[in-house]
Short mmCIF file of C-alpha atoms in Angstrom, two decimals:
data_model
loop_
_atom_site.label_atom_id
_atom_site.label_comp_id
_atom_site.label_asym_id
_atom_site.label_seq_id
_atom_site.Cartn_x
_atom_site.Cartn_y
_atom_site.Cartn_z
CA UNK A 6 0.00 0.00 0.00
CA UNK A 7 1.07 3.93 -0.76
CA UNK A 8 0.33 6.43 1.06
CA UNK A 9 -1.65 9.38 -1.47
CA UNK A 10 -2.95 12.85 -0.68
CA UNK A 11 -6.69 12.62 -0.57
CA UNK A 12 -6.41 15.78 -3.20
CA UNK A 13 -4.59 13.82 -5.57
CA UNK A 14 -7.09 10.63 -5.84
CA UNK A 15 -8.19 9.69 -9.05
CA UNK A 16 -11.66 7.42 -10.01
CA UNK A 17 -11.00 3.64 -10.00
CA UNK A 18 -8.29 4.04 -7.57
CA UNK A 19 -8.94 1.35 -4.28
CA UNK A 20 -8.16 2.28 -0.85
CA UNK A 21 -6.39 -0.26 0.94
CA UNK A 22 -7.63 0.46 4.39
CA UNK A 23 -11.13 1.56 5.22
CA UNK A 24 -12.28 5.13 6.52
CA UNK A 25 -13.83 5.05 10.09
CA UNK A 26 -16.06 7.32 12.32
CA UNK A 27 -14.84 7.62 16.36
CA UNK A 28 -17.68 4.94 16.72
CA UNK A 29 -15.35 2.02 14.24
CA UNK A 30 -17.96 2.18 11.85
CA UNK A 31 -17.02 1.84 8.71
CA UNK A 32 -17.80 5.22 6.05
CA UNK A 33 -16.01 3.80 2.77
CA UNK A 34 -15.05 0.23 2.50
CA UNK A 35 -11.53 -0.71 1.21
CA UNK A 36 -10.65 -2.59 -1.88
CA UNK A 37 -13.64 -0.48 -3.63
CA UNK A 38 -13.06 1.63 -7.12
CA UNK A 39 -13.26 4.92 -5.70
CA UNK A 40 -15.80 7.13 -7.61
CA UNK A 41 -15.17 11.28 -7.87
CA UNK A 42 -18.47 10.79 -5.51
CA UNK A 43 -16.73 8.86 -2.82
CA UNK A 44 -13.19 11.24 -3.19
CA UNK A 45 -15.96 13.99 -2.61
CA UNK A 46 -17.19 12.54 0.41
CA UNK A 47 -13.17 11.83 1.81
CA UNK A 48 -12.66 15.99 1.36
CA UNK A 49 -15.55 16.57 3.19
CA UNK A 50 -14.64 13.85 6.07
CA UNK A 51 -11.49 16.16 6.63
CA UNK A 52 -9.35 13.47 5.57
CA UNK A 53 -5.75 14.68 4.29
CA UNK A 54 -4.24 11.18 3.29
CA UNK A 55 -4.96 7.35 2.86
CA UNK A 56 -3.61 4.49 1.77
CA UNK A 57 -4.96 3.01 -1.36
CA UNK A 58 -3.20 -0.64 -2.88
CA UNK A 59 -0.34 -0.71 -5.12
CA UNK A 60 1.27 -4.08 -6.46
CA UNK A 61 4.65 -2.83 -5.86
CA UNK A 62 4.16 -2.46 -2.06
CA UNK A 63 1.78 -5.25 -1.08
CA UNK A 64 4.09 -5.93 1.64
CA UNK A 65 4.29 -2.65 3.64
CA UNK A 66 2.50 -3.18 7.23
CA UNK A 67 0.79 -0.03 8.82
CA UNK A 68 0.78 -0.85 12.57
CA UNK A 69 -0.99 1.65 14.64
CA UNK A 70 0.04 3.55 17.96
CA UNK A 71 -2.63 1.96 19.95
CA UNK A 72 -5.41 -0.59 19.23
CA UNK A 73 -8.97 0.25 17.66
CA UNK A 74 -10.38 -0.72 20.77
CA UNK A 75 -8.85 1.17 23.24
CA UNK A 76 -8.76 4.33 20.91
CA UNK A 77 -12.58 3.98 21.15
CA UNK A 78 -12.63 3.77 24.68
CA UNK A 79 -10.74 6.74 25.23
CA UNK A 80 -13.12 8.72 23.26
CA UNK A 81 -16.13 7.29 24.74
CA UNK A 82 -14.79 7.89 28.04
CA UNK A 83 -13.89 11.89 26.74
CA UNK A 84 -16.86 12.47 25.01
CA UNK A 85 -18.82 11.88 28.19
CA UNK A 86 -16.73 14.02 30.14
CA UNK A 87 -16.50 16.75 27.98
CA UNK A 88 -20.04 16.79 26.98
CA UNK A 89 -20.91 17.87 30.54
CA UNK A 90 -18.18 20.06 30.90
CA UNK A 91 -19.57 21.71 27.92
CA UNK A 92 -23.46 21.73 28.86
CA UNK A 93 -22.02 23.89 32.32
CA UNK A 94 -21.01 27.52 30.37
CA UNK A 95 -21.14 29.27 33.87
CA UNK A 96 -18.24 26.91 35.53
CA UNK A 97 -21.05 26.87 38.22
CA UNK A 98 -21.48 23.08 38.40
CA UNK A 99 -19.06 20.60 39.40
CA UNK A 100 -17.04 19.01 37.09
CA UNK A 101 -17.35 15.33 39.17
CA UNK A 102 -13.96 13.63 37.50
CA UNK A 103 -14.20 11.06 40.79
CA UNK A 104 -16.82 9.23 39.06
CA UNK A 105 -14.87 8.42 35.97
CA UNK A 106 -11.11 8.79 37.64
CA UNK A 107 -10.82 4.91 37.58
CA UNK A 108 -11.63 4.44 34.38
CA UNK A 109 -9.50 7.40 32.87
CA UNK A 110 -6.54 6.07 34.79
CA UNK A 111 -6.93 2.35 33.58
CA UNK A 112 -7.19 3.35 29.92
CA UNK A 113 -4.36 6.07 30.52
CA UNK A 114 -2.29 2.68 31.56
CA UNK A 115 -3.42 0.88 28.73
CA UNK A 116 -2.62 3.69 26.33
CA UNK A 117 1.03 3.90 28.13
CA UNK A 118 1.63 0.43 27.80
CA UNK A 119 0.74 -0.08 23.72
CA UNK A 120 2.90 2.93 22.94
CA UNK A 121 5.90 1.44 25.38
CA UNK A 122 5.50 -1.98 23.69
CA UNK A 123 5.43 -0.70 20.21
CA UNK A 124 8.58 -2.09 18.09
CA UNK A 125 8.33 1.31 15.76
CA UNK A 126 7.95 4.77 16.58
CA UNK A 127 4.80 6.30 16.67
CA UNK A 128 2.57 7.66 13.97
CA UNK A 129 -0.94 8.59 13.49
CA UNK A 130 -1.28 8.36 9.71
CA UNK A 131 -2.24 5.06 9.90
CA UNK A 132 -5.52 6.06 11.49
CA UNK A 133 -7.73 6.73 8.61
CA UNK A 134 -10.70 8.04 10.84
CA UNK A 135 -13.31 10.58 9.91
CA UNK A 136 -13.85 12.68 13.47
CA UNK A 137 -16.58 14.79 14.56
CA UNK A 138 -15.07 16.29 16.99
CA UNK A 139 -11.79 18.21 17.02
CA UNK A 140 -10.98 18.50 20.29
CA UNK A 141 -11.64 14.88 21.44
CA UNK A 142 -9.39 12.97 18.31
CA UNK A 143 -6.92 15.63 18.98
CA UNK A 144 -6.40 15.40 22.81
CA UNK A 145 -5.70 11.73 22.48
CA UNK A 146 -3.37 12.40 20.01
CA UNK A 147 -1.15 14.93 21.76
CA UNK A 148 -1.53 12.47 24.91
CA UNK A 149 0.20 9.33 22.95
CA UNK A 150 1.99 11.74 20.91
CA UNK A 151 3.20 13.49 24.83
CA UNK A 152 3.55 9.58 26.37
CA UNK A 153 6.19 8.73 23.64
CA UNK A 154 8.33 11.72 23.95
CA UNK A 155 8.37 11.41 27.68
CA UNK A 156 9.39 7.55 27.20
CA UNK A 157 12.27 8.72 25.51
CA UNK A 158 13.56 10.98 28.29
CA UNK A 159 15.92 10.20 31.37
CA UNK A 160 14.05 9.98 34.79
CA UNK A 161 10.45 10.05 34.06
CA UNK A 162 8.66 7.20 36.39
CA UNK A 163 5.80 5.68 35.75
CA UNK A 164 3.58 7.87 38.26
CA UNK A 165 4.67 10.95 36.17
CA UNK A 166 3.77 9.14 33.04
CA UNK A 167 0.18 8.33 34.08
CA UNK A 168 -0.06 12.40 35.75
CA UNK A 169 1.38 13.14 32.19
CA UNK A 170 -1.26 11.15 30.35
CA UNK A 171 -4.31 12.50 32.30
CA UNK A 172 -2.81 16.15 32.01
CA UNK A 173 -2.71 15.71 28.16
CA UNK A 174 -6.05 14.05 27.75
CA UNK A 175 -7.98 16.94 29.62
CA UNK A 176 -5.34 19.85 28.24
CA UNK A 177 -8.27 21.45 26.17
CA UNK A 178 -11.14 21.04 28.23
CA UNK A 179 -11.46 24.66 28.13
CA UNK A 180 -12.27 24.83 24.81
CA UNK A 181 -15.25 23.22 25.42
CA UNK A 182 -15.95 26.96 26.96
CA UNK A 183 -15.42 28.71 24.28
CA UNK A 184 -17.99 29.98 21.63
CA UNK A 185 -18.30 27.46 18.59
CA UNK A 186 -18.62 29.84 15.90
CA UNK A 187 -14.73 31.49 17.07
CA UNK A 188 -13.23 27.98 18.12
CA UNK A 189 -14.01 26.34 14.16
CA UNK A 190 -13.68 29.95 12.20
CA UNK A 191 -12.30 29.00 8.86
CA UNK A 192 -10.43 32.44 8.37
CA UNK A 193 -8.34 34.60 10.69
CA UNK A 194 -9.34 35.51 13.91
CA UNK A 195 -9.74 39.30 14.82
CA UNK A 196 -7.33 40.40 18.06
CA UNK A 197 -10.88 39.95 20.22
CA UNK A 198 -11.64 36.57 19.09
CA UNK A 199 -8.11 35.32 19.67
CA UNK A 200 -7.83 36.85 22.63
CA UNK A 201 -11.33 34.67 23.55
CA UNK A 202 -9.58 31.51 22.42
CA UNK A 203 -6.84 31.78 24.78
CA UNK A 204 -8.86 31.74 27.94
CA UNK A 205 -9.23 27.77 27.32
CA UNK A 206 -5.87 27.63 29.36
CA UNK A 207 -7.23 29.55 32.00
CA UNK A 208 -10.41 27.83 31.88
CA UNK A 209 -9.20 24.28 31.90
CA UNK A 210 -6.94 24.94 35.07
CA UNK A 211 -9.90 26.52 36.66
CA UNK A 212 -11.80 23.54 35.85
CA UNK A 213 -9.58 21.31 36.81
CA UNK A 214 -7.88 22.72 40.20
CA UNK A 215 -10.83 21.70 41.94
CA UNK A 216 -10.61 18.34 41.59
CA UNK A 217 -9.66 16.72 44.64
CA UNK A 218 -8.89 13.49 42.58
CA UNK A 219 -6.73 15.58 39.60
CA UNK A 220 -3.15 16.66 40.23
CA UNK A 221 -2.31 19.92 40.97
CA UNK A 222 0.61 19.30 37.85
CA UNK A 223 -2.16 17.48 35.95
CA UNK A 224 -4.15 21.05 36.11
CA UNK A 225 -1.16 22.96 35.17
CA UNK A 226 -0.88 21.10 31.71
CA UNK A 227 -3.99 22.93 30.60
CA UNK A 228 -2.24 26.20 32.43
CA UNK A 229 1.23 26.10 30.55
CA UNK A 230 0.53 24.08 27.31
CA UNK A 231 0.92 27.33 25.30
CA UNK A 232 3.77 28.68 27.28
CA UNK A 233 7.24 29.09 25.40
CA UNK A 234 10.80 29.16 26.62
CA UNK A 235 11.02 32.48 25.93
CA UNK A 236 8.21 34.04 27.62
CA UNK A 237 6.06 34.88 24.31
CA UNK A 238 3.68 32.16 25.32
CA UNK A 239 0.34 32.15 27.30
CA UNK A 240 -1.64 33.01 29.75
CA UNK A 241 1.12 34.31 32.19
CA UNK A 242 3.90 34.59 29.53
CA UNK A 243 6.44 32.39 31.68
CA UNK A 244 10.15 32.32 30.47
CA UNK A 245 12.36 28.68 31.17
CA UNK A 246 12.08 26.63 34.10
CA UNK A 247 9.48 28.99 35.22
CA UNK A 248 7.43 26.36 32.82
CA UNK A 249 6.18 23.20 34.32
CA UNK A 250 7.98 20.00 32.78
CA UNK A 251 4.86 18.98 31.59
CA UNK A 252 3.94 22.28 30.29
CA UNK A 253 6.83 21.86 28.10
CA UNK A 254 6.14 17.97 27.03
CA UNK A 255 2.40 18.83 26.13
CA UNK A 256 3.36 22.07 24.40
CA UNK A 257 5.31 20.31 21.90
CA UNK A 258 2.86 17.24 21.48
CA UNK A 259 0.10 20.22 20.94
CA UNK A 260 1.64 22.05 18.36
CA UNK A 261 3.12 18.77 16.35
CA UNK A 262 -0.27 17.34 16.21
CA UNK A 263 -1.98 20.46 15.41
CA UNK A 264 0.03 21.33 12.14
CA UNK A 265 -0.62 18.02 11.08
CA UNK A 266 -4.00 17.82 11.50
CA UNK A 267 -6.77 18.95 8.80
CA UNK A 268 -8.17 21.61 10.22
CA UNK A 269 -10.89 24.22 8.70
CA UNK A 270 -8.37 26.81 8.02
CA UNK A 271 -5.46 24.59 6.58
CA UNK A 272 -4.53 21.19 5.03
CA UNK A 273 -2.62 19.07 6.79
CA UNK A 274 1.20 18.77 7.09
CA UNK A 275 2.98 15.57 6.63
CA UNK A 276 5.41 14.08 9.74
CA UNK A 277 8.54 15.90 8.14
CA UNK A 278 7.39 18.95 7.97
CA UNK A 279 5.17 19.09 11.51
CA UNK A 280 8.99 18.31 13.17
CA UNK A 281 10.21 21.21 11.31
CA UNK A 282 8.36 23.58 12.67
CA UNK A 283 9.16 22.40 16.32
CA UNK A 284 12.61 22.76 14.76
CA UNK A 285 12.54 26.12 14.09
CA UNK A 286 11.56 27.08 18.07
CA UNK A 287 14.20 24.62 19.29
CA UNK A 288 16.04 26.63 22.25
CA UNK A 289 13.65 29.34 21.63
CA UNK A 290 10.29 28.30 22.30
CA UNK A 291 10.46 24.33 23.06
CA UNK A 292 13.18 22.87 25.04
CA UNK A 293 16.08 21.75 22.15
CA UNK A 294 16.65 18.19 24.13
CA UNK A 295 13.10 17.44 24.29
CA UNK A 296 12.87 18.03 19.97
CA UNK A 297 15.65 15.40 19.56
CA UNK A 298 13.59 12.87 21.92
CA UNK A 299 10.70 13.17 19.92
CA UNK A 300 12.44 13.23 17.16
CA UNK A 301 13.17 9.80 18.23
CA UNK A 302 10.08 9.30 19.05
CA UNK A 303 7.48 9.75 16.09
CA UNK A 304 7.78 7.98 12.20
CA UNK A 305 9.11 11.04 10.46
CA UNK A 306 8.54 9.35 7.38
CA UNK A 307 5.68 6.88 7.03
CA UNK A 308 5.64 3.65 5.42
CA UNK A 309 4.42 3.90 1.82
CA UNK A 310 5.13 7.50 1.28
CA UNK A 311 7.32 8.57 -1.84
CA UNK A 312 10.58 9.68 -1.30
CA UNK A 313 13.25 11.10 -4.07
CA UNK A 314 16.68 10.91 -3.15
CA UNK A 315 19.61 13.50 -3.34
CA UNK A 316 20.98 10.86 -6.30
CA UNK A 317 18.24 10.58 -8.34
CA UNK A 318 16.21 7.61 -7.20
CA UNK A 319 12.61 7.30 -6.12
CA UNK A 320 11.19 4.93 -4.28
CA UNK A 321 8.69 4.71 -0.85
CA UNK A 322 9.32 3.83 2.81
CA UNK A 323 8.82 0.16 3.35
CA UNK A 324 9.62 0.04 6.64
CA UNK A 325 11.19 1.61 10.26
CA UNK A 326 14.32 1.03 11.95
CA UNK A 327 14.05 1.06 15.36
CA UNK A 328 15.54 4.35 17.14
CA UNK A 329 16.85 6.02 13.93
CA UNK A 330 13.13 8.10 12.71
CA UNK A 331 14.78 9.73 9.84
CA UNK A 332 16.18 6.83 8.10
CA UNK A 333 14.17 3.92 6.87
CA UNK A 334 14.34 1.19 5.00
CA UNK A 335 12.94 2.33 0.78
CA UNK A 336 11.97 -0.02 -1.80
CA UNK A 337 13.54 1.61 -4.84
CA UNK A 338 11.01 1.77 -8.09
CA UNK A 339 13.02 4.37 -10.07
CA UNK A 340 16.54 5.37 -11.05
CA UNK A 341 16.99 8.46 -13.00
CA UNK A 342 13.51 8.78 -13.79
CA UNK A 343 13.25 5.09 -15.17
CA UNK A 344 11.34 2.70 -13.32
CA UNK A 345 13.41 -0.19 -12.45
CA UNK A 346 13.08 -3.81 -13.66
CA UNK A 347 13.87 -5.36 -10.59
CA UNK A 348 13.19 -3.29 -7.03
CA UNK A 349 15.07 -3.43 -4.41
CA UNK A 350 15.68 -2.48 -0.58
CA UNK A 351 17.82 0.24 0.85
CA UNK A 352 18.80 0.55 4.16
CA UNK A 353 19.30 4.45 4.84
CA UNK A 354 20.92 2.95 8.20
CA UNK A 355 23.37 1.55 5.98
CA UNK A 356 24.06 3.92 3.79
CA UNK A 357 24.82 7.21 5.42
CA UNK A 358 25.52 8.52 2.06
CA UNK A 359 22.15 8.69 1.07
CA UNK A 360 19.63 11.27 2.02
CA UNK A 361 15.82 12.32 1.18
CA UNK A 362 15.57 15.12 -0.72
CA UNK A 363 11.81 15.74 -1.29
CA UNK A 364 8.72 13.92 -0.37
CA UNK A 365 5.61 13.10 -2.92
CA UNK A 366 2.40 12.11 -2.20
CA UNK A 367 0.88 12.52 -5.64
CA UNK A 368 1.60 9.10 -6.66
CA UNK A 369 -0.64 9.14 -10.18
CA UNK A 370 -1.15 10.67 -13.06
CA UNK A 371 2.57 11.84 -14.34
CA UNK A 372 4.25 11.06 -10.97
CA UNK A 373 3.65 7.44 -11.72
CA UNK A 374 6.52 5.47 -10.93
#
């Protein structure tokens, strides 16, 4: 299977894994001839990318962060919470978290032990899911997303893994406090409406502070999420160490999973080029050690996207090795803009030589290999 751009489908292509809602219902079936009807329907799902078959890469294996099931249970679980944090727009009520603590905590365990026990790093491409709501699919991304970087750090324990977990699942409660039509405007904000949007931080600690059964650090990660080393972040603009550690974790889990998620305002960006912009605040607004851990951390380049080479080759990422994100293994299709009669592996571990120039994700039409 290759991974395409949803933009660049064509008729009679077949996806080779099906689209799902956050119930695991299936919306369009795999192994189907796509009709312009059905790559309608995928644009107005949300969806970016998919995989769709290819004989030359039958054997490339998509293996996801976390299982279907617990992925559903996690946004069961938030759905119900945030659904009455959102029918309370006076913060009047309580926000009762004791009644569902247990069961946040045991799927927060379950979440931290598939990512721990997964032989790759992590990505979320391979979740072809059609979401209708933002704010839940995207909080349990930034919590796996926030779990893997802080597996790859020195000293975190597991306590501070499961307060890290909770913190990131409930960062943008606040939102839920917000007025719809500013949190999903599809053009720019005015300075009033952003300045609206960033009282989620201050309303999700508020909401959160007062539970006896919370954290006081689990709070503070919907506090200090959108704080920055150098003090141009919010609410409090806090410079350094001033900055929780998990302020700093979920900050960079946030933004990486927010530039690569469609959104109503932008397309959106592949693994490469999410990591570059964390690259570009390294040592300015995200802590430069914690970019190299998740570095290590997420699939920079997923299998079965297109990849040109520096020499002149093209091929697509077959598989990962382990530890080294930026270097996989490519089945080669092309040499110098002739397809190959035989492909063949490459080891970029082996090979130091060789480096990724560009990516492509319009795999048809003239860009056939």
């Amino acid at each position: 299977m290759r991974l395409l751009a949803v933009a660049s489908l064509e008729e009679d292509v077949k996806l080779a894994k099906p689209v799902y809602n956050d119930n695991g219902q299936i919306l369009i079936s795999s192994g189907i001839p796509l009709t312009n009807l059905m790559i309608k329907r995928l644009n107005q799902l949300g969806i970016s990318f998919v995989y769709i078959e290819d004989e030359n890469t039958e054997d490339i294996i998509i293996r996801p962060a976390i299982t279907e099931s617990t992925r559903r249970e996690a946004m069961g679980l938030m759905k119900q919470t945030f659904e009455f944090v959102h029918t309370d727009q006076t913060l009047t009520k309580r926000f009762s978290f004791d009644k569902v603590e247990k069961q946040f905590r045991s799927v927060i365990r379950d979440v931290i032990d598939q990512v721990n026990g997964h032989k790759e790093a992590v990505s979320m491409l391979s979740e072809v899911c059609a979401h209708d709501n933002y704010i839940l699919n995207h909080s349990l991304n930034v919590t796996i997303y926030a779990l893997a970087l802080s597996m790859k750090m020195k000293n975190i324990t597991k306590k501070q893994l499961e307060e890290i977990g909770l913190g990131a699942m409930l960062h943008d409660v606040g939102k839920l406090l917000i007025p719809l039509d500013i949190l999903m405007k599809p053009s720019r904000l005015t300075n009033e409406e952003y300045a609206i949007i960033k009282k989620h931080t201050e309303y999700g600690f508020e909401l959160l502070r007062r539970e006896h059964s919370i954290p006081l650090t689990a709070a503070h990660c919907a506090f200090q999420h959108h704080e920055r080393l150098n003090g141009k972040g919010y609410p409090r603009g806090l410079i350094g160490n001033e900055i929780h550690l998990y302020g700093k974790i979920i900050g960079i889990a946030d933004v990486y999973d927010a530039v690569t998620s469609n959104r109503v305002y932008r397309q959106a960006m592949l693994p490469h080029e999410g990591l570059e912009i964390l690259y570009a605040g390294s040592g300015t607004e995200f802590d430069s050690e914690m970019i190299e851990a998740f570095r290590k951390a997420i699939v920079i380049y997923p299998n079965g996207l297109s990849v040109h080479l520096h020499d002149g080759r093209r091929g697509v990422v077959l598989r990962q090795n382990p530890a080294v994100s930026d270097r996989p293994v490519l089945l080669i299709l092309e040499e110098n803009l002739h397809k190959v009669e035989k492909p063949y592996e490459l080891d970029m571990t082996k090979d130091l030589t060789v480096l990724i120039s560009e990516t492509d994700t319009t795999l048809l039409g003239k860009k056939v290999f």
